[in-house]
C-alpha cells in the first residue's frame, strides 16, 4: 500500500494502491479537483508489462472550504491505516471533522513541543550542574595546590 499526497495547485487528497487487488483508491476532499493529477500519477506508476489497475474514486467526507485539504488528507491517511489494521475495507472513511482534527493536531504538536522543551531544559540543567561540579573540582584542586605550596614554603 502506498499513501501519498496528490497536489494540484493548492488542493490535496490521499491516494492508496493495493497490489493484491491491483486497485488505486483516490480519496479527494474536493470531489473531482484532482482527477487529472491522479491520471498522470497512475500513468507514471504503472509498469507497462502489468495489467492496468482499477481506479476507485472513494465517496468520502468533503471539505466545505478552500483550506482544509491538508487536515482531510491526514485524516484519510490515518483512517486508511486504521481500516487496514482492523481488517476493514479501505474505502470506509467516516467521521472526519477537519475542525476537530486540527485541534487534535495542534494538541499533539503542543505536547511534543512541551516535551522537547522539557528535555532541552533538563539537558541544560544537567550541563549546568556538570559545569558547576567541574568548577568545584578545579577550585578544590587549586586550593590543594595553594595549600601544598604554603607547606613547601614553610619547610
PDB file of C-alpha atoms in Angstrom, residues 29-123:
ATOM      1  CA  UNK A  29     -11.680  16.091  -0.172  1.00  0.00           C
ATOM      2  CA  UNK A  30     -12.930  18.317  -3.034  1.00  0.00           C
ATOM      3  CA  UNK A  31     -14.585  15.945  -5.472  1.00  0.00           C
ATOM      4  CA  UNK A  32     -13.101  15.874  -8.956  1.00  0.00           C
ATOM      5  CA  UNK A  33     -10.466  18.558  -8.468  1.00  0.00           C
ATOM      6  CA  UNK A  34      -7.509  16.164  -8.692  1.00  0.00           C
ATOM      7  CA  UNK A  35      -8.672  13.748 -11.405  1.00  0.00           C
ATOM      8  CA  UNK A  36      -6.086  14.969 -13.929  1.00  0.00           C
ATOM      9  CA  UNK A  37      -3.256  14.647 -11.405  1.00  0.00           C
ATOM     10  CA  UNK A  38      -4.442  11.164 -10.430  1.00  0.00           C
ATOM     11  CA  UNK A  39      -4.475  10.049 -14.061  1.00  0.00           C
ATOM     12  CA  UNK A  40      -0.938  11.385 -14.635  1.00  0.00           C
ATOM     13  CA  UNK A  41       0.333   9.719 -11.449  1.00  0.00           C
ATOM     14  CA  UNK A  42      -1.201   6.361 -12.341  1.00  0.00           C
ATOM     15  CA  UNK A  43       0.400   6.509 -15.785  1.00  0.00           C
ATOM     16  CA  UNK A  44       3.788   7.113 -14.129  1.00  0.00           C
ATOM     17  CA  UNK A  45       3.324   4.292 -11.614  1.00  0.00           C
ATOM     18  CA  UNK A  46       2.031   1.613 -13.971  1.00  0.00           C
ATOM     19  CA  UNK A  47       4.547  -0.991 -15.072  1.00  0.00           C
ATOM     20  CA  UNK A  48       3.818  -1.324 -18.778  1.00  0.00           C
ATOM     21  CA  UNK A  49       4.015  -5.122 -18.554  1.00  0.00           C
ATOM     22  CA  UNK A  50       1.282  -5.405 -15.933  1.00  0.00           C
ATOM     23  CA  UNK A  51      -2.469  -5.332 -16.112  1.00  0.00           C
ATOM     24  CA  UNK A  52      -3.849  -1.796 -15.903  1.00  0.00           C
ATOM     25  CA  UNK A  53      -5.155  -1.247 -12.373  1.00  0.00           C
ATOM     26  CA  UNK A  54      -8.689  -0.307 -11.483  1.00  0.00           C
ATOM     27  CA  UNK A  55      -9.178   3.185 -10.070  1.00  0.00           C
ATOM     28  CA  UNK A  56     -11.839   3.678  -7.421  1.00  0.00           C
ATOM     29  CA  UNK A  57     -12.874   7.198  -6.565  1.00  0.00           C
ATOM     30  CA  UNK A  58     -13.931   6.806  -2.967  1.00  0.00           C
ATOM     31  CA  UNK A  59     -17.024   8.543  -1.678  1.00  0.00           C
ATOM     32  CA  UNK A  60     -15.643  10.196   1.431  1.00  0.00           C
ATOM     33  CA  UNK A  61     -16.231  13.260   3.589  1.00  0.00           C
ATOM     34  CA  UNK A  62     -15.735  16.525   1.723  1.00  0.00           C
ATOM     35  CA  UNK A  63     -14.297  19.797   2.847  1.00  0.00           C
ATOM     36  CA  UNK A  64     -16.522  22.825   2.622  1.00  0.00           C
ATOM     37  CA  UNK A  65     -13.804  25.432   2.194  1.00  0.00           C
ATOM     38  CA  UNK A  66     -10.540  26.030   0.355  1.00  0.00           C
ATOM     39  CA  UNK A  67      -8.141  25.490   3.271  1.00  0.00           C
ATOM     40  CA  UNK A  68      -8.880  22.095   4.870  1.00  0.00           C
ATOM     41  CA  UNK A  69      -7.145  19.950   2.211  1.00  0.00           C
ATOM     42  CA  UNK A  70      -4.209  19.138   4.484  1.00  0.00           C
ATOM     43  CA  UNK A  71      -6.249  18.052   7.509  1.00  0.00           C
ATOM     44  CA  UNK A  72      -8.520  15.948   5.293  1.00  0.00           C
ATOM     45  CA  UNK A  73      -5.537  14.290   3.605  1.00  0.00           C
ATOM     46  CA  UNK A  74      -4.014  13.466   7.004  1.00  0.00           C
ATOM     47  CA  UNK A  75      -7.365  12.197   8.317  1.00  0.00           C
ATOM     48  CA  UNK A  76      -7.845   9.992   5.251  1.00  0.00           C
ATOM     49  CA  UNK A  77      -4.330   8.533   5.600  1.00  0.00           C
ATOM     50  CA  UNK A  78      -4.956   7.826   9.291  1.00  0.00           C
ATOM     51  CA  UNK A  79      -8.359   6.231   8.559  1.00  0.00           C
ATOM     52  CA  UNK A  80      -6.855   4.077   5.774  1.00  0.00           C
ATOM     53  CA  UNK A  81      -4.241   2.714   8.195  1.00  0.00           C
ATOM     54  CA  UNK A  82      -6.895   2.168  10.896  1.00  0.00           C
ATOM     55  CA  UNK A  83      -9.065   0.263   8.389  1.00  0.00           C
ATOM     56  CA  UNK A  84      -6.174  -1.936   7.297  1.00  0.00           C
ATOM     57  CA  UNK A  85      -5.213  -2.693  10.908  1.00  0.00           C
ATOM     58  CA  UNK A  86      -8.837  -3.510  11.775  1.00  0.00           C
ATOM     59  CA  UNK A  87      -9.331  -5.652   8.656  1.00  0.00           C
ATOM     60  CA  UNK A  88     -11.996  -3.300   7.305  1.00  0.00           C
ATOM     61  CA  UNK A  89     -12.470  -2.222   3.728  1.00  0.00           C
ATOM     62  CA  UNK A  90     -10.020   0.575   2.910  1.00  0.00           C
ATOM     63  CA  UNK A  91     -12.657   2.836   1.414  1.00  0.00           C
ATOM     64  CA  UNK A  92     -14.868   3.007   4.513  1.00  0.00           C
ATOM     65  CA  UNK A  93     -13.976   6.511   5.643  1.00  0.00           C
ATOM     66  CA  UNK A  94     -16.393   8.143   8.061  1.00  0.00           C
ATOM     67  CA  UNK A  95     -16.396  10.583  10.937  1.00  0.00           C
ATOM     68  CA  UNK A  96     -13.975  13.149   9.548  1.00  0.00           C
ATOM     69  CA  UNK A  97     -14.272  16.615  11.008  1.00  0.00           C
ATOM     70  CA  UNK A  98     -11.420  18.921   9.979  1.00  0.00           C
ATOM     71  CA  UNK A  99     -12.072  21.356  12.826  1.00  0.00           C
ATOM     72  CA  UNK A 100     -11.748  18.625  15.448  1.00  0.00           C
ATOM     73  CA  UNK A 101      -8.769  17.127  13.638  1.00  0.00           C
ATOM     74  CA  UNK A 102      -6.959  20.473  13.564  1.00  0.00           C
ATOM     75  CA  UNK A 103      -7.484  20.739  17.320  1.00  0.00           C
ATOM     76  CA  UNK A 104      -6.170  17.184  17.745  1.00  0.00           C
ATOM     77  CA  UNK A 105      -3.099  18.004  15.622  1.00  0.00           C
ATOM     78  CA  UNK A 106      -2.497  21.267  17.485  1.00  0.00           C
ATOM     79  CA  UNK A 107      -2.668  19.427  20.820  1.00  0.00           C
ATOM     80  CA  UNK A 108      -0.198  16.796  19.577  1.00  0.00           C
ATOM     81  CA  UNK A 109       2.179  19.485  18.341  1.00  0.00           C
ATOM     82  CA  UNK A 110       1.915  21.421  21.614  1.00  0.00           C
ATOM     83  CA  UNK A 111       2.514  18.232  23.617  1.00  0.00           C
ATOM     84  CA  UNK A 112       5.576  17.311  21.538  1.00  0.00           C
ATOM     85  CA  UNK A 113       6.868  20.881  21.792  1.00  0.00           C
ATOM     86  CA  UNK A 114       6.483  20.873  25.590  1.00  0.00           C
ATOM     87  CA  UNK A 115       8.226  17.500  25.815  1.00  0.00           C
ATOM     88  CA  UNK A 116      11.098  18.785  23.682  1.00  0.00           C
ATOM     89  CA  UNK A 117      11.365  21.997  25.721  1.00  0.00           C
ATOM     90  CA  UNK A 118      11.374  19.958  28.937  1.00  0.00           C
ATOM     91  CA  UNK A 119      14.150  17.692  27.597  1.00  0.00           C
ATOM     92  CA  UNK A 120      16.162  20.728  26.483  1.00  0.00           C
ATOM     93  CA  UNK A 121      15.730  22.336  29.895  1.00  0.00           C
ATOM     94  CA  UNK A 122      16.728  19.103  31.640  1.00  0.00           C
ATOM     95  CA  UNK A 123      19.766  18.794  29.375  1.00  0.00           C
TER      96      UNK A 123
END
